[in-house]
Every structure is written in C-alpha cells, then in structure tokens.
PDB file of C-alpha atoms in Angstrom:
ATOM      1  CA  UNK S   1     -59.687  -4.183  25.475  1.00  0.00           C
ATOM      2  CA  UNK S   2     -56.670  -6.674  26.268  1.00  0.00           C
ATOM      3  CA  UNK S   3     -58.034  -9.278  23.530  1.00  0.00           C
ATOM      4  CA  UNK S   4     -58.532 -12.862  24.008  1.00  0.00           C
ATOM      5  CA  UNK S   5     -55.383 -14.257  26.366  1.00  0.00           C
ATOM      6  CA  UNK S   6     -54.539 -17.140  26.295  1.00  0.00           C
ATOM      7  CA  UNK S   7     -51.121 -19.204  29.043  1.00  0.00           C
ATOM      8  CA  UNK S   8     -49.167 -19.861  28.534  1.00  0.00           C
ATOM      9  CA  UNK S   9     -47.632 -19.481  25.224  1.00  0.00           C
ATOM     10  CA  UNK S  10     -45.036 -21.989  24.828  1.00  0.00           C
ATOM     11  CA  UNK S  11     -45.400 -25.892  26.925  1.00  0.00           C
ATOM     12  CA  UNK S  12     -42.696 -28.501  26.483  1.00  0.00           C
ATOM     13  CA  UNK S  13     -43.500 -31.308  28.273  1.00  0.00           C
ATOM     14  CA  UNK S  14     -43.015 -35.093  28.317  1.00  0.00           C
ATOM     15  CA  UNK S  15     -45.422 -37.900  27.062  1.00  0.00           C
ATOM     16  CA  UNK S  16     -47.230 -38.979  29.877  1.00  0.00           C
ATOM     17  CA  UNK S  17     -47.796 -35.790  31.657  1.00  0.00           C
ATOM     18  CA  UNK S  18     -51.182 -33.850  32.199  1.00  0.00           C
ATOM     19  CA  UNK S  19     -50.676 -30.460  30.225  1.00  0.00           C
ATOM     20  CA  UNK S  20     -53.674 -27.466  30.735  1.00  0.00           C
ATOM     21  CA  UNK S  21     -53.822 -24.453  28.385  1.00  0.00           C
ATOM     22  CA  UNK S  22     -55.674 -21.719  29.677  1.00  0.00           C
ATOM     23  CA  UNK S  23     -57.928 -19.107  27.790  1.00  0.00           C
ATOM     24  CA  UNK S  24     -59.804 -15.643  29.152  1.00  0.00           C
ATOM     25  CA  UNK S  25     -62.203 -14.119  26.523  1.00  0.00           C
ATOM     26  CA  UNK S  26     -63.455 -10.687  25.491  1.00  0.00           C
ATOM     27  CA  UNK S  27     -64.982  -9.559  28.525  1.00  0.00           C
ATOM     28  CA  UNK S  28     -68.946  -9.810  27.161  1.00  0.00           C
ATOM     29  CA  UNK S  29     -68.671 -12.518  24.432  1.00  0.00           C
ATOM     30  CA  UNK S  30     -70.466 -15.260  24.688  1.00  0.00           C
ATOM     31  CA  UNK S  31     -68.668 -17.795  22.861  1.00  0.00           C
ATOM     32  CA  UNK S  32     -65.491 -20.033  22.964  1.00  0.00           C
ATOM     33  CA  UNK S  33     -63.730 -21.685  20.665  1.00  0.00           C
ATOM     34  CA  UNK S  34     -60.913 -24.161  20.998  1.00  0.00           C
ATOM     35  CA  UNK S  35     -58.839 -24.164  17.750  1.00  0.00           C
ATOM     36  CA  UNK S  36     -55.599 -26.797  16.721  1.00  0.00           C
ATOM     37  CA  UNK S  37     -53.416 -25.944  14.540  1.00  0.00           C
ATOM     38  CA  UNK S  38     -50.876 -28.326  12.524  1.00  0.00           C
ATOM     39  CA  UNK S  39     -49.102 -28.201   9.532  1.00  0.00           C
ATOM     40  CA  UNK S  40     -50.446 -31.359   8.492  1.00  0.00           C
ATOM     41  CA  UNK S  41     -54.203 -30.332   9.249  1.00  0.00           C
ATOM     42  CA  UNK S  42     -54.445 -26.785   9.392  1.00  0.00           C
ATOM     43  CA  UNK S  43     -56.908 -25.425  11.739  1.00  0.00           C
ATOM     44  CA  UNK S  44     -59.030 -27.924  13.013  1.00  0.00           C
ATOM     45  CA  UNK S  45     -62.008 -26.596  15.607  1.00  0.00           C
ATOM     46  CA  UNK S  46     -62.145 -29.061  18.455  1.00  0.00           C
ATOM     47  CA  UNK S  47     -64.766 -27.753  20.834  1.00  0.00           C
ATOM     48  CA  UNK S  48     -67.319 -24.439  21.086  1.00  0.00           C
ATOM     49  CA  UNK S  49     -68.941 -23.060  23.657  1.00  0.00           C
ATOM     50  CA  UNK S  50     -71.955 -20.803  23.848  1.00  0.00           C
ATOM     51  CA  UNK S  51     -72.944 -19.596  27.415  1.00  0.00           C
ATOM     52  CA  UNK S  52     -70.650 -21.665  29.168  1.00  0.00           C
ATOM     53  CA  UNK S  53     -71.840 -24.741  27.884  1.00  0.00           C
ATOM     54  CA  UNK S  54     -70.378 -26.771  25.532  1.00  0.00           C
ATOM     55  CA  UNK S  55     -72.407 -27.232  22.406  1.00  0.00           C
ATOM     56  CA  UNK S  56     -70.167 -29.056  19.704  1.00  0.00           C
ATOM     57  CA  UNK S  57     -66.905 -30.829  21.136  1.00  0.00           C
ATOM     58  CA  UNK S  58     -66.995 -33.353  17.996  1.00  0.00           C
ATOM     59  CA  UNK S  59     -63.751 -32.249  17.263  1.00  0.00           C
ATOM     60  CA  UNK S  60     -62.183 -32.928  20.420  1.00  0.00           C
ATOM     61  CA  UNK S  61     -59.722 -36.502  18.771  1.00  0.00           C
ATOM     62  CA  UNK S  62     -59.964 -38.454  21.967  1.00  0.00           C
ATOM     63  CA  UNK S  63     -60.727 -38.946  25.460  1.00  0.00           C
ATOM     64  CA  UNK S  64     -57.448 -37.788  26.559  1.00  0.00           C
ATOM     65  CA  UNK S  65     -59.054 -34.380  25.350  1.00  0.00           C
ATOM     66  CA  UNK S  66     -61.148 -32.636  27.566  1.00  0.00           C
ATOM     67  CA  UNK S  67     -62.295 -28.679  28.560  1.00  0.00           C
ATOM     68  CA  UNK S  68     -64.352 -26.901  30.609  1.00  0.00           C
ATOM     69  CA  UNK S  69     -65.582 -23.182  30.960  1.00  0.00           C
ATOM     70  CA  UNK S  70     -66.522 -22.562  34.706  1.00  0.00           C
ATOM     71  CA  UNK S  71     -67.206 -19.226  34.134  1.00  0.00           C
ATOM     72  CA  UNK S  72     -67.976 -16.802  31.168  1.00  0.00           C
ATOM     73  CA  UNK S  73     -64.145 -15.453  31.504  1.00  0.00           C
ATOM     74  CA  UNK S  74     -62.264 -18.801  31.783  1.00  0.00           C
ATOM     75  CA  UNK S  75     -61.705 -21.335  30.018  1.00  0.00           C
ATOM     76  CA  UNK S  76     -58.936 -24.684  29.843  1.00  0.00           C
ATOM     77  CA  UNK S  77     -58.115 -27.378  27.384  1.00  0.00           C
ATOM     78  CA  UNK S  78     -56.346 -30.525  29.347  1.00  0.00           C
ATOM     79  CA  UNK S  79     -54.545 -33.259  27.489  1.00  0.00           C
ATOM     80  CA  UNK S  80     -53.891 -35.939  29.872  1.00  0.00           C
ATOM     81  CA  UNK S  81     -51.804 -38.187  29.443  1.00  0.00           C
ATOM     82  CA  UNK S  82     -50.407 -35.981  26.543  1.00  0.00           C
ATOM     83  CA  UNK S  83     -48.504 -37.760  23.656  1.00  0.00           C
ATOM     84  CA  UNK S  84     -46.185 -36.002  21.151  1.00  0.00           C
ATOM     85  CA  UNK S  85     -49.028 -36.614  18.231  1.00  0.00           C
ATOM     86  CA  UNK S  86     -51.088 -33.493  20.387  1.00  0.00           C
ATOM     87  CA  UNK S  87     -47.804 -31.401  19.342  1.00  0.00           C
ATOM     88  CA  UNK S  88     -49.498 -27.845  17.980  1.00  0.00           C
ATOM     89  CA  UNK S  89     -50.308 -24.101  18.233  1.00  0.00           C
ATOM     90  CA  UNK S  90     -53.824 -24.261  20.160  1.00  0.00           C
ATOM     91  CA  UNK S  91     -55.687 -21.448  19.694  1.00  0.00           C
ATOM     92  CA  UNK S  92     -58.673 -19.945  21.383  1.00  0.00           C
ATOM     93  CA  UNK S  93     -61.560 -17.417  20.245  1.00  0.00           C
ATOM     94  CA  UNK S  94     -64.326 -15.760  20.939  1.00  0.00           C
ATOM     95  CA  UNK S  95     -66.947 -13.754  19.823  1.00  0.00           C
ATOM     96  CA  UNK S  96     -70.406 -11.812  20.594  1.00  0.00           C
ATOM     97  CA  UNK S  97     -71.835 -12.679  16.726  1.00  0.00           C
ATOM     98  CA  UNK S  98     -70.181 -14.957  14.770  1.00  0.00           C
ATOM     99  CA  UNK S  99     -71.083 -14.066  11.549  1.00  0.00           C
ATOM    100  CA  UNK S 100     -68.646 -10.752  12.233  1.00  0.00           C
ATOM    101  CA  UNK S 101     -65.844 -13.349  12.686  1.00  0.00           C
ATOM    102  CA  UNK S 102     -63.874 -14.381  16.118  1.00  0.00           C
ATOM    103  CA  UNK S 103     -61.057 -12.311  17.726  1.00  0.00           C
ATOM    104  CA  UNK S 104     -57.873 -15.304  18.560  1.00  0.00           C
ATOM    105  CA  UNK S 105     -55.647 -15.263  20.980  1.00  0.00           C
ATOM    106  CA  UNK S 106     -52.032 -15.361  20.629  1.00  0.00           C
ATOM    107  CA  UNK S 107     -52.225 -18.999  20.508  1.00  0.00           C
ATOM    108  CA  UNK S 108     -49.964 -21.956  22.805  1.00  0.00           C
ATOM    109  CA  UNK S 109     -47.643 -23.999  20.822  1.00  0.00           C
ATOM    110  CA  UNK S 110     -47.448 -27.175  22.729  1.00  0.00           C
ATOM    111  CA  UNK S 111     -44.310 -29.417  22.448  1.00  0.00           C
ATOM    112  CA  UNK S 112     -44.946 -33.327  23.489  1.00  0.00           C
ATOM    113  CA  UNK S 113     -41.109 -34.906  24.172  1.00  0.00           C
TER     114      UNK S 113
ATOM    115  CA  UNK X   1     -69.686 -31.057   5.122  1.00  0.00           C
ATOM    116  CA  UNK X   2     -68.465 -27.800   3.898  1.00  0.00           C
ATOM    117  CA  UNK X   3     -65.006 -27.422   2.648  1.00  0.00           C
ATOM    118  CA  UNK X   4     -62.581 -24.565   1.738  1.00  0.00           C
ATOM    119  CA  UNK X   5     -59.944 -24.643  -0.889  1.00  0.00           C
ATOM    120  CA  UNK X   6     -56.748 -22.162  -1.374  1.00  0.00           C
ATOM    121  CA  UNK X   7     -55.084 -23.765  -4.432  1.00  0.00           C
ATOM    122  CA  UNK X   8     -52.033 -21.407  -4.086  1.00  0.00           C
ATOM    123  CA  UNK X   9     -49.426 -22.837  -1.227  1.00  0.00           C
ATOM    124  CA  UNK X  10     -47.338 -20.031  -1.428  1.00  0.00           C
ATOM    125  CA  UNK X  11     -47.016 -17.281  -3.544  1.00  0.00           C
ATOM    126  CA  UNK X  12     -44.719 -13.997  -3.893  1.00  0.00           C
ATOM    127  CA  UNK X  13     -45.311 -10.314  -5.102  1.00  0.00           C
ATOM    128  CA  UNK X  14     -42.990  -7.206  -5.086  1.00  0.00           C
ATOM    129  CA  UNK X  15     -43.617  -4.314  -2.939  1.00  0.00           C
ATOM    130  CA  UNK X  16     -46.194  -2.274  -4.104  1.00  0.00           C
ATOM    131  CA  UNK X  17     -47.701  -4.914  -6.707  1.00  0.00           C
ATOM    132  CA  UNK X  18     -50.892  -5.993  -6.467  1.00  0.00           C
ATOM    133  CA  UNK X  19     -51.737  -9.837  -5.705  1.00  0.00           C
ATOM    134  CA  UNK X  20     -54.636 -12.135  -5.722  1.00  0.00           C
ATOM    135  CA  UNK X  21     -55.277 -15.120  -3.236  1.00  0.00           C
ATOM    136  CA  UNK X  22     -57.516 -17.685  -4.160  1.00  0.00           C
ATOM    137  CA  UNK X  23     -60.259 -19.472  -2.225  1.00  0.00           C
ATOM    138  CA  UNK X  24     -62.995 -21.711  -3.330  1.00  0.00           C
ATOM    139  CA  UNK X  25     -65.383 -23.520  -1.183  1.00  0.00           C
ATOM    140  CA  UNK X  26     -68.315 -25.914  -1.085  1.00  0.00           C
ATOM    141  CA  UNK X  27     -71.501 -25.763   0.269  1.00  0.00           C
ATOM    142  CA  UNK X  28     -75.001 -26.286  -0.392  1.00  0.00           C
ATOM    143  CA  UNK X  29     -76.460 -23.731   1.962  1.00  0.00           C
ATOM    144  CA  UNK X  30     -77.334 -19.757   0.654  1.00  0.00           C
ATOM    145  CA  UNK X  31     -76.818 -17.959   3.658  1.00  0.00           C
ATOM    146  CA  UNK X  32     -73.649 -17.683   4.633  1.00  0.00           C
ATOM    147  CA  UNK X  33     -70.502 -15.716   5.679  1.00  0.00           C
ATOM    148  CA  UNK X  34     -66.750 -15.841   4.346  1.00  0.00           C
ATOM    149  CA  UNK X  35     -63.701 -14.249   6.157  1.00  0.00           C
ATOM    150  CA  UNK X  36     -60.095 -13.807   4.946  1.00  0.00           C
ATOM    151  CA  UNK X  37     -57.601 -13.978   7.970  1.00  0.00           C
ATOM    152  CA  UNK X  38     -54.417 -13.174   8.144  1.00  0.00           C
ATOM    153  CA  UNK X  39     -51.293 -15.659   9.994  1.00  0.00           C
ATOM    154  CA  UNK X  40     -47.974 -13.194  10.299  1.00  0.00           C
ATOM    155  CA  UNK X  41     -45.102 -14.994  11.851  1.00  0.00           C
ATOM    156  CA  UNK X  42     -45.943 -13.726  15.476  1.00  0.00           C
ATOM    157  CA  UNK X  43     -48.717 -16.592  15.039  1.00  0.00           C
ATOM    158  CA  UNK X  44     -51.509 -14.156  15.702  1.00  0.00           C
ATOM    159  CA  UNK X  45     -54.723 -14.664  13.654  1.00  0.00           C
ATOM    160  CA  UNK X  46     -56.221 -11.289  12.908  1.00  0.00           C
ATOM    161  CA  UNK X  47     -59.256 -10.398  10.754  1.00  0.00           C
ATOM    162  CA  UNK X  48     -58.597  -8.755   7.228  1.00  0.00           C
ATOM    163  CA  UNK X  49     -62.189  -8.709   5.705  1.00  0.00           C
ATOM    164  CA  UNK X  50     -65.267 -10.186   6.154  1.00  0.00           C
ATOM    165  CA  UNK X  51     -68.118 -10.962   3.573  1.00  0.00           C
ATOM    166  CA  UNK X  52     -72.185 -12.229   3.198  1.00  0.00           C
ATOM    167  CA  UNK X  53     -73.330 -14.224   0.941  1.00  0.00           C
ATOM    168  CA  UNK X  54     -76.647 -12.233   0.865  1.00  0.00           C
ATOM    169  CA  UNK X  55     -74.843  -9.121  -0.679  1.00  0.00           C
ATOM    170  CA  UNK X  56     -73.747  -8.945  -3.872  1.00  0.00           C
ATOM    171  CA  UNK X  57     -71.227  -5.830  -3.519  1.00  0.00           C
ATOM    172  CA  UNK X  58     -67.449  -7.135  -2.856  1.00  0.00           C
ATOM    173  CA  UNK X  59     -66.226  -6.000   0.922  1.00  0.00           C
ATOM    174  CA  UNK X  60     -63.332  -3.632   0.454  1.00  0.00           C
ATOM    175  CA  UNK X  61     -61.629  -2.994   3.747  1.00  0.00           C
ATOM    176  CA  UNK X  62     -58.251  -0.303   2.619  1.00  0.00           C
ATOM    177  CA  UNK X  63     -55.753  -2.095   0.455  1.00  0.00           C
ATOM    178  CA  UNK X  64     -57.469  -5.171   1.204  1.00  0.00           C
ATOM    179  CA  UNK X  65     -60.370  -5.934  -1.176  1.00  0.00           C
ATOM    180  CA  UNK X  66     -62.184  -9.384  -2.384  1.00  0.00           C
ATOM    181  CA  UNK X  67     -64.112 -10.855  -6.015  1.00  0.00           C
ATOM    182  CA  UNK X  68     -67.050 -12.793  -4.316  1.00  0.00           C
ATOM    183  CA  UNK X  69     -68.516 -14.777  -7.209  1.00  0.00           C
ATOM    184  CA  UNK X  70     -71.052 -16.636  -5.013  1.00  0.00           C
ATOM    185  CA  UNK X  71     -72.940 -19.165  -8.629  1.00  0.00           C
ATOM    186  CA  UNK X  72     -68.866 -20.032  -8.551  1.00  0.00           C
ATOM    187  CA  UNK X  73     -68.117 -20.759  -5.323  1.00  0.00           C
ATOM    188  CA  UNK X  74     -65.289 -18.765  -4.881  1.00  0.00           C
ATOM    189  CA  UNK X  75     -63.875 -15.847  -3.090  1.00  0.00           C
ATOM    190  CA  UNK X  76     -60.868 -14.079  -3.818  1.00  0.00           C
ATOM    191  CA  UNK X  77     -58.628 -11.536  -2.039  1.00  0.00           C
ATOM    192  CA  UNK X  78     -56.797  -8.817  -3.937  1.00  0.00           C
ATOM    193  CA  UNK X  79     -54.077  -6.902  -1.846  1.00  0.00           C
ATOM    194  CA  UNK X  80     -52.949  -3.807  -3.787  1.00  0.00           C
ATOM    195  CA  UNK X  81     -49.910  -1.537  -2.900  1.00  0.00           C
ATOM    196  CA  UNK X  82     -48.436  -4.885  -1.323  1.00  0.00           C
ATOM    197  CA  UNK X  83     -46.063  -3.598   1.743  1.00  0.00           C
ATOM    198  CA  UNK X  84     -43.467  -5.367   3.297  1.00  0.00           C
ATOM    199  CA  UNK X  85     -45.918  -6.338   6.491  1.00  0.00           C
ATOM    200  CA  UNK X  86     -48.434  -8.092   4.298  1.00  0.00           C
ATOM    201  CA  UNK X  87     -45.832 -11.172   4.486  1.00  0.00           C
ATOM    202  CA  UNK X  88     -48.163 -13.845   5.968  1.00  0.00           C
ATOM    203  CA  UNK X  89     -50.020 -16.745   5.926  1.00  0.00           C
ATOM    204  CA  UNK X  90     -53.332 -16.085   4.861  1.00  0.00           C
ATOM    205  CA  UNK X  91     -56.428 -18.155   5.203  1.00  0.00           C
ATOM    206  CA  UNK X  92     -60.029 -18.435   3.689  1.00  0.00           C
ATOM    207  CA  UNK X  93     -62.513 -19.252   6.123  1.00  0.00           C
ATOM    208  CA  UNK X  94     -66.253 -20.196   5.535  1.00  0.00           C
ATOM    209  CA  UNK X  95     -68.942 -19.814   8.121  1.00  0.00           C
ATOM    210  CA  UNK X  96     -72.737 -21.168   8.576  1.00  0.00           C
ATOM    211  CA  UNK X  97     -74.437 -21.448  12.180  1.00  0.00           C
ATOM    212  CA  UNK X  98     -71.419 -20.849  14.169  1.00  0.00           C
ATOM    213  CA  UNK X  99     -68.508 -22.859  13.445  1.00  0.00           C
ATOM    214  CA  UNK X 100     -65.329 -21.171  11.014  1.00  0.00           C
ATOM    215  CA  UNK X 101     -64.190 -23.830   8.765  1.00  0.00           C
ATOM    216  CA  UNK X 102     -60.618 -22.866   7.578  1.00  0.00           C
ATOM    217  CA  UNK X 103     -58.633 -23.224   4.149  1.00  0.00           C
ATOM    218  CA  UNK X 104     -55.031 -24.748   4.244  1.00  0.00           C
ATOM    219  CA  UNK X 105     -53.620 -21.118   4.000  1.00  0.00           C
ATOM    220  CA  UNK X 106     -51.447 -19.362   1.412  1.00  0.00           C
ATOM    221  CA  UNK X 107     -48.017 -18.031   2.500  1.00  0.00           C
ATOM    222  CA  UNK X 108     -47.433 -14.758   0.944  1.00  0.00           C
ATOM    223  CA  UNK X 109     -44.308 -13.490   0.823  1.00  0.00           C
ATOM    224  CA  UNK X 110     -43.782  -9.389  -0.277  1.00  0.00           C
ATOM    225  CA  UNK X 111     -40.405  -8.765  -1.489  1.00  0.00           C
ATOM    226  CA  UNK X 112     -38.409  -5.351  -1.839  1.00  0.00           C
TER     227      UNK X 112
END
C-alpha cells in the first residue's frame, strides 16, 4: 500500500498565478479530506468528500478556493489567483471509517511570493 | 462547535523518562472518538492511538498509552521509555460524524 500521495511537495509561486495540488487516496477509501495547515491556525479542514462528492466544503476561505474529485483515486485543490496569505502545508486524507482515524499524505507546503 | 485544547506548547523529557501530553476538549455529544497524532519534522501526520468514548478502558498502543477521563473532558497521552524518535509535534484530535477537529499541537522534544 503506497499511502495517500499527494504533488507535488514543495510550490513556490507568485501572487497572481493559478497553483493545483494534487492528491491520490488509498486505493478503496471512500473519503477525502483537504487539510491546511498554519502556524497561526493549526489544522484547519477545508473540504470532505464522501463518494466523490463533496459533502462539507465550509471550510474552503474563499472563492479563489476550489476542488474537485473526478474519480475515486484523484483528487485537486486549485487556488487561483493565489495570494501569499494561502502560504501553508496542505494536506490530504482519506479513510474507509472514520472513526479509525485518516491516513495523510506527506503534505504540499505552498509558498505565495 | 467542538473544540480541542493542548495547554502545553512545548514540552521536553529525557530519554527514557516518561511524559504526559495534555488534551482537553468540548463537546456536548456522548458518542464520540479521540485520536492522538503524531507531526515529526518530515511533516508526516501518522496515527499513534485512537480512543471511544463508549469504552471506558484507556487504549494502550506499546509505549504509547492515554488517561481518558470522559465526565472531565480530557484525554491525555503518556509516552513511557521516551526515545530519541518520539521528538515531534503531537496533536489531539476529536471526532463526531466525520470531520477530525485538531488541537494546536505540543512540540515534544526527547533529549539524551
């Protein structure tokens, strides 16, 4: 089992530009979790998916957020345009039960210049 | 809303002590699930031990073991025979329905 993978693992980019983090899951879970982490705010869960659909994206802090899950073995997270406030470690999870906890991938730490 | 505190922003132990970490949390519901995960500077969030409200016995996964004191609201881990690889952040996390609500973290640092 390769784990939850997640690309790339460090982005630098400049304000302005479109930035897409990409996630693959445990091959038979059947839900996603988008996860931000900042020093400030900790971890802060900005959008799950269950099936391929998205059930709570409350957390997602604006419409320059958005993510999708085509398939039960991809999913992305696109900032557009990105500012340097979306600076982070993003994290994605999954899991077959939540109640045994989620298995995280290695996480992207985005940098916003 | 349900929210988890870890009053301890860092802490330290020598190698082979014995540590607590402490987590308290709010909630008004009765079943429920609490997780301790572990942060080691590779960034990787990995499961140490898990825990339902429904049972009263504390989880004990190796070394790793917790005091779940559910009238209290709180839930602490104990890490005995500390080794130099426990050095992490660690972080309490709650659970009802589906969603993990995390604690700020502790940073534990084992010393020689």
């Amino acid at each position: 089992d390769a784990g939850v993978i997640q690309s790339p693992r460090h982005e630098v980019t400049e304000m302005g530009q479109e930035v897409t983090l990409r996630c693959k899951p445990i091959s038979g879970h059947n839900s996603l979790f988008w996860y931000r982490q900042t020093m400030m705010r900790g971890l802060e869960l900005l959008i799950y998916f269950n099936n391929n659909v998205p059930i709570d994206d409350s957390g997602m802090p604006e419409d320059r957020f958005s993510a999708k899950m085509p398939n039960a073995s991809f999913s992305t997270l696109k900032i557009q345009p990105s500012e340097p406030r979306d600076s982070a470690v993003y994290f994605c999870a999954s899991s077959l039960r939540g109640d045994y906890g989620y298995t995280f991938g290695s996480g992207t730490r985005l940098t916003v210049v | 809303a349900q929210t988890v505190t870890q009053s301890q922003p860092e802490m330290s132990v020598q190698e082979a002590e014995t540590v607590t970490l402490s987590c308290t949390y709010d909630t008004s519901e009765n079943n429920y699930y609490l997780f301790w995960y572990k942060q080691p500077p590779s960034r990787q969030m990995i499961l140490v031990i898990r825990q339902e409200a429904y049972k009263q016995q504390n989880a004990t996964e190796n070394r790793f073991s917790v005091n779940f004191q559910k009238a209290a609201k709180s839930f602490s881990l104990k890490i005995s025979d500390s080794q130099l690889g426990d050095t992490a952040m660690y972080f309490c996390a709650f659970m009802t329905l589906y969603a993990l609500n995390f604690g700020k973290g502790t940073s534990l640092l084992v010393t020689p």
